Amino acid sequence: RRVHGSKGGKKGGAKKKAVDFMTRKEWYDVVAPAKFDNRICCKTLASKTVGNKLGVDNVKGRVFEVSHQDLSGDEQHAHRKIRLRVDEVQGRMALTNFHGMDLTTDKLRSLVKKWCTLIEARSDTKTTDGYTLRMFAIGFTDRRENHVKKNCYAQTSKVRRIKRKMIECMRSVVSKNTLEECVKIFTTDESIGKDIQRATKGIYPLRDVYLRKVKVLRMPKLDVNKLLEIHGELPTSLEDLGMPVEE
């Protein structure tokens, strides 16, 4: 007769020692380009270097979405979101570059009204330093002076002409500037929206013309020296100093 016996030792075997996973992680400061006032915009967590896998490689390529208000300190820019991509890591500082822009959902919804035509156009354009940007412009038809009708709908032929003008305005700005200069134009004022309004005034008056979205489709090979020029003087990282993080 076969007898089933238990192995020696305590029942259930030895328990694994609980290890705090945070001991295998380290914090990095995410640094925005010098164009923005608040340089250290957030922090990110990454695994430490283990064997041949460097901890720096875990941070490179990450994309962060930050409110433009947090970067500039100006409430007037609260309706815009900026996307920043980590291209280089120095010490505990993750150096980022512009990767996209978007309007907040509440801002977009506040623009939409009845009795008008929504017009949107898209353009893929290359900057002088080799970045390909995809831009979306949005605008709404407005009432003319001495307008009698309740609505201000535009005819399909006029909508097509307005879209062509939108694309021309976006291409004329981006094709003549570097990415850094384009970001300045996108974020400091609504100059592209104003250009579109002036160009389309003879076709149909527009209101609330904005760049709804900007995406970086393709980028040239990373030039670290050029990235450091965009960042200028780097801020002091609290992670390098070993300062405690405020809760």
PDB file of C-alpha atoms in Angstrom:
ATOM      1  CA  ARG A   1       0.000   0.000   0.000  1.00  0.00           C
ATOM      2  CA  ARG A   2       1.312   3.443  -1.050  1.00  0.00           C
ATOM      3  CA  VAL A   3       1.499   6.039   1.724  1.00  0.00           C
ATOM      4  CA  HIS A   4       1.477   9.759   0.842  1.00  0.00           C
ATOM      5  CA  GLY A   5       3.725  11.640   3.198  1.00  0.00           C
ATOM      6  CA  SER A   6       4.496  15.353   3.447  1.00  0.00           C
ATOM      7  CA  LYS A   7       7.916  16.846   2.805  1.00  0.00           C
ATOM      8  CA  GLY A   8       9.965  18.128   5.684  1.00  0.00           C
ATOM      9  CA  GLY A   9       9.813  21.734   6.787  1.00  0.00           C
ATOM     10  CA  LYS A  10       6.949  24.032   7.667  1.00  0.00           C
ATOM     11  CA  LYS A  11       3.592  23.580   6.030  1.00  0.00           C
ATOM     12  CA  GLY A  12       3.183  25.780   2.945  1.00  0.00           C
ATOM     13  CA  GLY A  13       6.916  26.426   2.528  1.00  0.00           C
ATOM     14  CA  ALA A  14       8.920  29.530   3.396  1.00  0.00           C
ATOM     15  CA  LYS A  15       7.257  32.865   2.602  1.00  0.00           C
ATOM     16  CA  LYS A  16       8.979  35.336   0.282  1.00  0.00           C
ATOM     17  CA  LYS A  17      10.381  38.405   1.933  1.00  0.00           C
ATOM     18  CA  ALA A  18       8.323  41.464   0.954  1.00  0.00           C
ATOM     19  CA  VAL A  19      10.476  43.926  -1.000  1.00  0.00           C
ATOM     20  CA  ASP A  20       9.408  47.511  -1.587  1.00  0.00           C
ATOM     21  CA  PHE A  21       9.391  47.910  -5.393  1.00  0.00           C
ATOM     22  CA  MET A  22      10.204  51.621  -5.023  1.00  0.00           C
ATOM     23  CA  THR A  23      13.772  50.692  -4.037  1.00  0.00           C
ATOM     24  CA  ARG A  24      14.292  49.602  -7.668  1.00  0.00           C
ATOM     25  CA  LYS A  25      12.956  52.917  -9.061  1.00  0.00           C
ATOM     26  CA  GLU A  26      14.299  56.451  -9.358  1.00  0.00           C
ATOM     27  CA  TRP A  27      12.720  59.840 -10.063  1.00  0.00           C
ATOM     28  CA  TYR A  28      13.542  62.150 -12.974  1.00  0.00           C
ATOM     29  CA  ASP A  29      12.678  65.835 -13.432  1.00  0.00           C
ATOM     30  CA  VAL A  30      10.934  66.513 -16.772  1.00  0.00           C
ATOM     31  CA  VAL A  31      12.401  69.755 -18.176  1.00  0.00           C
ATOM     32  CA  ALA A  32      10.539  71.878 -20.755  1.00  0.00           C
ATOM     33  CA  PRO A  33      12.420  73.967 -23.406  1.00  0.00           C
ATOM     34  CA  ALA A  34      13.680  77.447 -22.480  1.00  0.00           C
ATOM     35  CA  LYS A  35      10.750  79.097 -24.314  1.00  0.00           C
ATOM     36  CA  PHE A  36       8.489  78.223 -21.356  1.00  0.00           C
ATOM     37  CA  ASP A  37       8.694  79.999 -17.984  1.00  0.00           C
ATOM     38  CA  ASN A  38       8.175  76.994 -15.681  1.00  0.00           C
ATOM     39  CA  ARG A  39      10.983  74.697 -16.795  1.00  0.00           C
ATOM     40  CA  ILE A  40      10.539  71.702 -14.450  1.00  0.00           C
ATOM     41  CA  CYS A  41       6.945  70.853 -15.318  1.00  0.00           C
ATOM     42  CA  CYS A  42       6.569  67.402 -13.712  1.00  0.00           C
ATOM     43  CA  LYS A  43       8.376  64.277 -12.516  1.00  0.00           C
ATOM     44  CA  THR A  44       8.498  60.741 -13.860  1.00  0.00           C
ATOM     45  CA  LEU A  45       9.414  57.389 -12.346  1.00  0.00           C
ATOM     46  CA  ALA A  46      11.652  54.798 -14.044  1.00  0.00           C
ATOM     47  CA  SER A  47      13.441  51.548 -13.197  1.00  0.00           C
ATOM     48  CA  LYS A  48      17.099  51.786 -12.215  1.00  0.00           C
ATOM     49  CA  THR A  49      19.900  50.415 -14.372  1.00  0.00           C
ATOM     50  CA  VAL A  50      19.978  46.604 -14.213  1.00  0.00           C
ATOM     51  CA  GLY A  51      22.748  44.769 -16.066  1.00  0.00           C
ATOM     52  CA  ASN A  52      22.925  45.947 -19.678  1.00  0.00           C
ATOM     53  CA  LYS A  53      19.533  47.675 -19.520  1.00  0.00           C
ATOM     54  CA  LEU A  54      20.153  51.338 -18.720  1.00  0.00           C
ATOM     55  CA  GLY A  55      17.615  53.261 -16.660  1.00  0.00           C
ATOM     56  CA  VAL A  56      17.990  56.227 -19.039  1.00  0.00           C
ATOM     57  CA  ASP A  57      16.553  54.147 -21.916  1.00  0.00           C
ATOM     58  CA  ASN A  58      13.337  53.662 -19.917  1.00  0.00           C
ATOM     59  CA  VAL A  59      12.781  57.447 -19.882  1.00  0.00           C
ATOM     60  CA  LYS A  60      13.717  58.368 -23.466  1.00  0.00           C
ATOM     61  CA  GLY A  61      10.748  58.543 -25.822  1.00  0.00           C
ATOM     62  CA  ARG A  62       8.139  59.194 -23.119  1.00  0.00           C
ATOM     63  CA  VAL A  63       5.504  61.794 -24.013  1.00  0.00           C
ATOM     64  CA  PHE A  64       3.955  64.108 -21.409  1.00  0.00           C
ATOM     65  CA  GLU A  65       0.820  66.228 -21.831  1.00  0.00           C
ATOM     66  CA  VAL A  66       1.006  69.440 -19.814  1.00  0.00           C
ATOM     67  CA  SER A  67      -1.373  72.380 -19.587  1.00  0.00           C
ATOM     68  CA  HIS A  68       0.054  75.490 -21.243  1.00  0.00           C
ATOM     69  CA  GLN A  69      -1.061  77.436 -18.174  1.00  0.00           C
ATOM     70  CA  ASP A  70       1.279  75.337 -15.978  1.00  0.00           C
ATOM     71  CA  LEU A  71       4.184  75.978 -18.355  1.00  0.00           C
ATOM     72  CA  SER A  72       3.607  79.721 -18.784  1.00  0.00           C
ATOM     73  CA  GLY A  73       1.934  80.661 -15.493  1.00  0.00           C
ATOM     74  CA  ASP A  74      -0.734  82.589 -17.448  1.00  0.00           C
ATOM     75  CA  GLU A  75      -4.407  81.664 -17.035  1.00  0.00           C
ATOM     76  CA  GLN A  76      -5.185  82.931 -20.549  1.00  0.00           C
ATOM     77  CA  HIS A  77      -3.438  79.823 -21.930  1.00  0.00           C
ATOM     78  CA  ALA A  78      -5.451  77.323 -19.875  1.00  0.00           C
ATOM     79  CA  HIS A  79      -7.385  76.182 -22.974  1.00  0.00           C
ATOM     80  CA  ARG A  80      -4.262  74.738 -24.618  1.00  0.00           C
ATOM     81  CA  LYS A  81      -2.440  71.455 -23.910  1.00  0.00           C
ATOM     82  CA  ILE A  82       1.215  70.951 -24.891  1.00  0.00           C
ATOM     83  CA  ARG A  83       2.772  67.548 -25.572  1.00  0.00           C
ATOM     84  CA  LEU A  84       6.481  67.189 -24.737  1.00  0.00           C
ATOM     85  CA  ARG A  85       8.682  64.223 -25.744  1.00  0.00           C
ATOM     86  CA  VAL A  86      11.852  63.189 -23.851  1.00  0.00           C
ATOM     87  CA  ASP A  87      14.774  63.172 -26.317  1.00  0.00           C
ATOM     88  CA  GLU A  88      17.777  63.213 -23.973  1.00  0.00           C
ATOM     89  CA  VAL A  89      18.555  62.528 -20.308  1.00  0.00           C
ATOM     90  CA  GLN A  90      21.341  64.281 -18.393  1.00  0.00           C
ATOM     91  CA  GLY A  91      21.788  63.159 -14.813  1.00  0.00           C
ATOM     92  CA  ARG A  92      18.277  63.146 -13.363  1.00  0.00           C
ATOM     93  CA  MET A  93      16.909  65.653 -15.880  1.00  0.00           C
ATOM     94  CA  ALA A  94      14.798  64.456 -18.820  1.00  0.00           C
ATOM     95  CA  LEU A  95      15.174  67.062 -21.587  1.00  0.00           C
ATOM     96  CA  THR A  96      12.077  67.377 -23.772  1.00  0.00           C
ATOM     97  CA  ASN A  97      11.116  68.892 -27.108  1.00  0.00           C
ATOM     98  CA  PHE A  98       7.764  69.929 -28.592  1.00  0.00           C
ATOM     99  CA  HIS A  99       5.729  66.924 -29.770  1.00  0.00           C
ATOM    100  CA  GLY A 100       2.233  68.327 -30.279  1.00  0.00           C
ATOM    101  CA  MET A 101      -0.506  70.699 -29.173  1.00  0.00           C
ATOM    102  CA  ASP A 102      -4.245  70.445 -28.634  1.00  0.00           C
ATOM    103  CA  LEU A 103      -7.204  72.515 -27.472  1.00  0.00           C
ATOM    104  CA  THR A 104      -9.058  71.331 -24.375  1.00  0.00           C
ATOM    105  CA  THR A 105     -12.452  69.687 -24.842  1.00  0.00           C
ATOM    106  CA  ASP A 106     -14.320  72.358 -22.879  1.00  0.00           C
ATOM    107  CA  LYS A 107     -12.792  75.101 -25.065  1.00  0.00           C
ATOM    108  CA  LEU A 108     -13.859  73.328 -28.268  1.00  0.00           C
ATOM    109  CA  ARG A 109     -17.391  72.789 -26.977  1.00  0.00           C
ATOM    110  CA  SER A 110     -17.695  76.435 -25.961  1.00  0.00           C
ATOM    111  CA  LEU A 111     -16.961  77.513 -29.565  1.00  0.00           C
ATOM    112  CA  VAL A 112     -19.703  75.440 -31.191  1.00  0.00           C
ATOM    113  CA  LYS A 113     -22.967  77.369 -31.644  1.00  0.00           C
ATOM    114  CA  LYS A 114     -26.132  77.016 -33.689  1.00  0.00           C
ATOM    115  CA  TRP A 115     -26.973  78.704 -36.993  1.00  0.00           C
ATOM    116  CA  CYS A 116     -23.439  78.704 -38.437  1.00  0.00           C
ATOM    117  CA  THR A 117     -21.120  76.463 -40.476  1.00  0.00           C
ATOM    118  CA  LEU A 118     -18.139  74.730 -38.856  1.00  0.00           C
ATOM    119  CA  ILE A 119     -15.143  74.658 -41.208  1.00  0.00           C
ATOM    120  CA  GLU A 120     -12.046  72.544 -40.582  1.00  0.00           C
ATOM    121  CA  ALA A 121      -8.908  72.053 -42.692  1.00  0.00           C
ATOM    122  CA  ARG A 122      -5.803  69.860 -42.399  1.00  0.00           C
ATOM    123  CA  SER A 123      -2.271  70.417 -43.659  1.00  0.00           C
ATOM    124  CA  ASP A 124       0.969  68.388 -43.526  1.00  0.00           C
ATOM    125  CA  THR A 125       3.945  70.743 -43.823  1.00  0.00           C
ATOM    126  CA  LYS A 126       7.703  70.437 -43.280  1.00  0.00           C
ATOM    127  CA  THR A 127       9.648  72.984 -41.230  1.00  0.00           C
ATOM    128  CA  THR A 128      13.030  74.349 -42.343  1.00  0.00           C
ATOM    129  CA  ASP A 129      14.830  72.039 -39.845  1.00  0.00           C
ATOM    130  CA  GLY A 130      13.178  68.838 -41.098  1.00  0.00           C
ATOM    131  CA  TYR A 131      10.138  68.288 -38.818  1.00  0.00           C
ATOM    132  CA  THR A 132       6.869  67.300 -40.513  1.00  0.00           C
ATOM    133  CA  LEU A 133       3.859  68.807 -38.728  1.00  0.00           C
ATOM    134  CA  ARG A 134       0.204  67.933 -39.227  1.00  0.00           C
ATOM    135  CA  MET A 135      -2.021  70.899 -38.356  1.00  0.00           C
ATOM    136  CA  PHE A 136      -5.791  71.136 -37.981  1.00  0.00           C
ATOM    137  CA  ALA A 137      -7.434  74.560 -38.216  1.00  0.00           C
ATOM    138  CA  ILE A 138     -11.015  75.203 -37.133  1.00  0.00           C
ATOM    139  CA  GLY A 139     -13.298  78.190 -37.712  1.00  0.00           C
ATOM    140  CA  PHE A 140     -16.970  79.187 -37.771  1.00  0.00           C
ATOM    141  CA  THR A 141     -18.902  81.410 -40.144  1.00  0.00           C
ATOM    142  CA  ASP A 142     -20.010  84.743 -38.704  1.00  0.00           C
ATOM    143  CA  ARG A 143     -22.829  87.154 -39.499  1.00  0.00           C
ATOM    144  CA  ARG A 144     -22.053  89.991 -41.898  1.00  0.00           C
ATOM    145  CA  GLU A 145     -22.946  93.611 -41.200  1.00  0.00           C
ATOM    146  CA  ASN A 146     -26.660  94.329 -41.823  1.00  0.00           C
ATOM    147  CA  HIS A 147     -27.274  90.559 -41.837  1.00  0.00           C
ATOM    148  CA  VAL A 148     -31.038  89.873 -41.781  1.00  0.00           C
ATOM    149  CA  LYS A 149     -31.256  86.071 -41.705  1.00  0.00           C
ATOM    150  CA  LYS A 150     -31.139  84.187 -38.430  1.00  0.00           C
ATOM    151  CA  ASN A 151     -28.491  81.770 -39.720  1.00  0.00           C
ATOM    152  CA  CYS A 152     -25.151  82.378 -41.440  1.00  0.00           C
ATOM    153  CA  TYR A 153     -24.606  79.132 -43.301  1.00  0.00           C
ATOM    154  CA  ALA A 154     -21.935  79.148 -46.036  1.00  0.00           C
ATOM    155  CA  GLN A 155     -22.399  77.520 -49.443  1.00  0.00           C
ATOM    156  CA  THR A 156     -20.357  74.369 -50.182  1.00  0.00           C
ATOM    157  CA  SER A 157     -18.316  76.170 -52.873  1.00  0.00           C
ATOM    158  CA  LYS A 158     -17.370  78.895 -50.370  1.00  0.00           C
ATOM    159  CA  VAL A 159     -16.461  76.305 -47.736  1.00  0.00           C
ATOM    160  CA  ARG A 160     -14.046  74.695 -50.210  1.00  0.00           C
ATOM    161  CA  ARG A 161     -12.448  78.069 -50.980  1.00  0.00           C
ATOM    162  CA  ILE A 162     -12.103  78.851 -47.260  1.00  0.00           C
ATOM    163  CA  LYS A 163     -10.436  75.463 -46.648  1.00  0.00           C
ATOM    164  CA  ARG A 164      -7.905  76.186 -49.400  1.00  0.00           C
ATOM    165  CA  LYS A 165      -7.113  79.551 -47.797  1.00  0.00           C
ATOM    166  CA  MET A 166      -6.700  77.880 -44.386  1.00  0.00           C
ATOM    167  CA  ILE A 167      -4.195  75.383 -45.824  1.00  0.00           C
ATOM    168  CA  GLU A 168      -2.280  78.175 -47.601  1.00  0.00           C
ATOM    169  CA  CYS A 169      -1.981  80.212 -44.374  1.00  0.00           C
ATOM    170  CA  MET A 170      -0.760  77.231 -42.341  1.00  0.00           C
ATOM    171  CA  ARG A 171       1.800  76.194 -44.969  1.00  0.00           C
ATOM    172  CA  SER A 172       3.131  79.720 -45.460  1.00  0.00           C
ATOM    173  CA  VAL A 173       3.941  80.031 -41.732  1.00  0.00           C
ATOM    174  CA  VAL A 174       5.425  76.580 -41.066  1.00  0.00           C
ATOM    175  CA  SER A 175       7.450  76.190 -44.296  1.00  0.00           C
ATOM    176  CA  LYS A 176       9.449  79.369 -43.532  1.00  0.00           C
ATOM    177  CA  ASN A 177      10.295  78.660 -39.873  1.00  0.00           C
ATOM    178  CA  THR A 178      12.100  76.144 -37.647  1.00  0.00           C
ATOM    179  CA  LEU A 179      10.189  74.018 -35.138  1.00  0.00           C
ATOM    180  CA  GLU A 180      11.234  76.317 -32.282  1.00  0.00           C
ATOM    181  CA  GLU A 181       9.929  79.387 -34.143  1.00  0.00           C
ATOM    182  CA  CYS A 182       6.704  77.575 -35.056  1.00  0.00           C
ATOM    183  CA  VAL A 183       6.085  76.665 -31.396  1.00  0.00           C
ATOM    184  CA  LYS A 184       6.531  80.328 -30.476  1.00  0.00           C
ATOM    185  CA  ILE A 185       3.932  81.298 -33.101  1.00  0.00           C
ATOM    186  CA  PHE A 186       1.522  78.543 -31.996  1.00  0.00           C
ATOM    187  CA  THR A 187       1.678  79.390 -28.282  1.00  0.00           C
ATOM    188  CA  THR A 188       2.294  83.136 -27.899  1.00  0.00           C
ATOM    189  CA  ASP A 189      -0.589  84.443 -30.007  1.00  0.00           C
ATOM    190  CA  GLU A 190      -3.255  83.330 -32.462  1.00  0.00           C
ATOM    191  CA  SER A 191      -1.474  84.882 -35.449  1.00  0.00           C
ATOM    192  CA  ILE A 192      -2.362  81.995 -37.797  1.00  0.00           C
ATOM    193  CA  GLY A 193      -6.046  82.330 -36.854  1.00  0.00           C
ATOM    194  CA  LYS A 194      -5.911  86.082 -37.514  1.00  0.00           C
ATOM    195  CA  ASP A 195      -4.190  85.508 -40.878  1.00  0.00           C
ATOM    196  CA  ILE A 196      -6.938  83.064 -41.880  1.00  0.00           C
ATOM    197  CA  GLN A 197      -9.665  85.540 -40.868  1.00  0.00           C
ATOM    198  CA  ARG A 198      -8.071  88.288 -43.002  1.00  0.00           C
ATOM    199  CA  ALA A 199      -7.557  85.962 -45.986  1.00  0.00           C
ATOM    200  CA  THR A 200     -11.147  84.659 -45.950  1.00  0.00           C
ATOM    201  CA  LYS A 201     -12.931  87.942 -45.214  1.00  0.00           C
ATOM    202  CA  GLY A 202     -13.745  88.449 -48.892  1.00  0.00           C
ATOM    203  CA  ILE A 203     -15.268  84.955 -49.166  1.00  0.00           C
ATOM    204  CA  TYR A 204     -17.199  84.760 -45.887  1.00  0.00           C
ATOM    205  CA  PRO A 205     -16.420  86.318 -42.457  1.00  0.00           C
ATOM    206  CA  LEU A 206     -15.188  83.862 -39.809  1.00  0.00           C
ATOM    207  CA  ARG A 207     -15.085  83.934 -36.006  1.00  0.00           C
ATOM    208  CA  ASP A 208     -13.122  81.923 -33.431  1.00  0.00           C
ATOM    209  CA  VAL A 209     -10.432  80.630 -35.792  1.00  0.00           C
ATOM    210  CA  TYR A 210      -7.883  78.441 -33.962  1.00  0.00           C
ATOM    211  CA  LEU A 211      -5.259  75.803 -34.572  1.00  0.00           C
ATOM    212  CA  ARG A 212      -7.245  72.946 -33.065  1.00  0.00           C
ATOM    213  CA  LYS A 213      -4.442  70.416 -33.071  1.00  0.00           C
ATOM    214  CA  VAL A 214      -0.774  70.056 -34.055  1.00  0.00           C
ATOM    215  CA  LYS A 215       1.053  66.714 -34.308  1.00  0.00           C
ATOM    216  CA  VAL A 216       4.714  65.955 -35.062  1.00  0.00           C
ATOM    217  CA  LEU A 217       4.568  63.206 -37.695  1.00  0.00           C
ATOM    218  CA  ARG A 218       8.257  62.857 -38.542  1.00  0.00           C
ATOM    219  CA  MET A 219      11.412  64.250 -37.022  1.00  0.00           C
ATOM    220  CA  PRO A 220      15.068  64.370 -38.161  1.00  0.00           C
ATOM    221  CA  LYS A 221      17.865  62.445 -36.474  1.00  0.00           C
ATOM    222  CA  LEU A 222      18.439  63.712 -32.938  1.00  0.00           C
ATOM    223  CA  ASP A 223      21.089  66.412 -32.628  1.00  0.00           C
ATOM    224  CA  VAL A 224      21.950  66.669 -28.915  1.00  0.00           C
ATOM    225  CA  ASN A 225      23.802  69.998 -29.339  1.00  0.00           C
ATOM    226  CA  LYS A 226      20.760  71.541 -31.023  1.00  0.00           C
ATOM    227  CA  LEU A 227      18.501  70.240 -28.241  1.00  0.00           C
ATOM    228  CA  LEU A 228      20.785  71.814 -25.633  1.00  0.00           C
ATOM    229  CA  GLU A 229      20.591  75.127 -27.540  1.00  0.00           C
ATOM    230  CA  ILE A 230      16.779  75.004 -27.304  1.00  0.00           C
ATOM    231  CA  HIS A 231      17.041  74.417 -23.539  1.00  0.00           C
ATOM    232  CA  GLY A 232      19.747  76.999 -22.875  1.00  0.00           C
ATOM    233  CA  GLU A 233      20.801  77.116 -19.218  1.00  0.00           C
ATOM    234  CA  LEU A 234      19.398  74.057 -17.465  1.00  0.00           C
ATOM    235  CA  PRO A 235      17.658  74.436 -14.095  1.00  0.00           C
ATOM    236  CA  THR A 236      19.022  72.686 -11.002  1.00  0.00           C
ATOM    237  CA  SER A 237      17.459  69.266 -10.486  1.00  0.00           C
ATOM    238  CA  LEU A 238      16.312  68.525  -6.929  1.00  0.00           C
ATOM    239  CA  GLU A 239      16.833  64.825  -7.685  1.00  0.00           C
ATOM    240  CA  ASP A 240      20.559  65.383  -8.281  1.00  0.00           C
ATOM    241  CA  LEU A 241      20.793  67.284  -4.995  1.00  0.00           C
ATOM    242  CA  GLY A 242      18.951  64.530  -3.140  1.00  0.00           C
ATOM    243  CA  MET A 243      16.271  66.892  -1.832  1.00  0.00           C
ATOM    244  CA  PRO A 244      13.095  65.319  -0.363  1.00  0.00           C
ATOM    245  CA  VAL A 245       9.957  65.549  -2.466  1.00  0.00           C
ATOM    246  CA  GLU A 246       7.133  67.573  -0.894  1.00  0.00           C
ATOM    247  CA  GLU A 247       3.965  65.557  -0.378  1.00  0.00           C
TER     248      GLU A 247
END
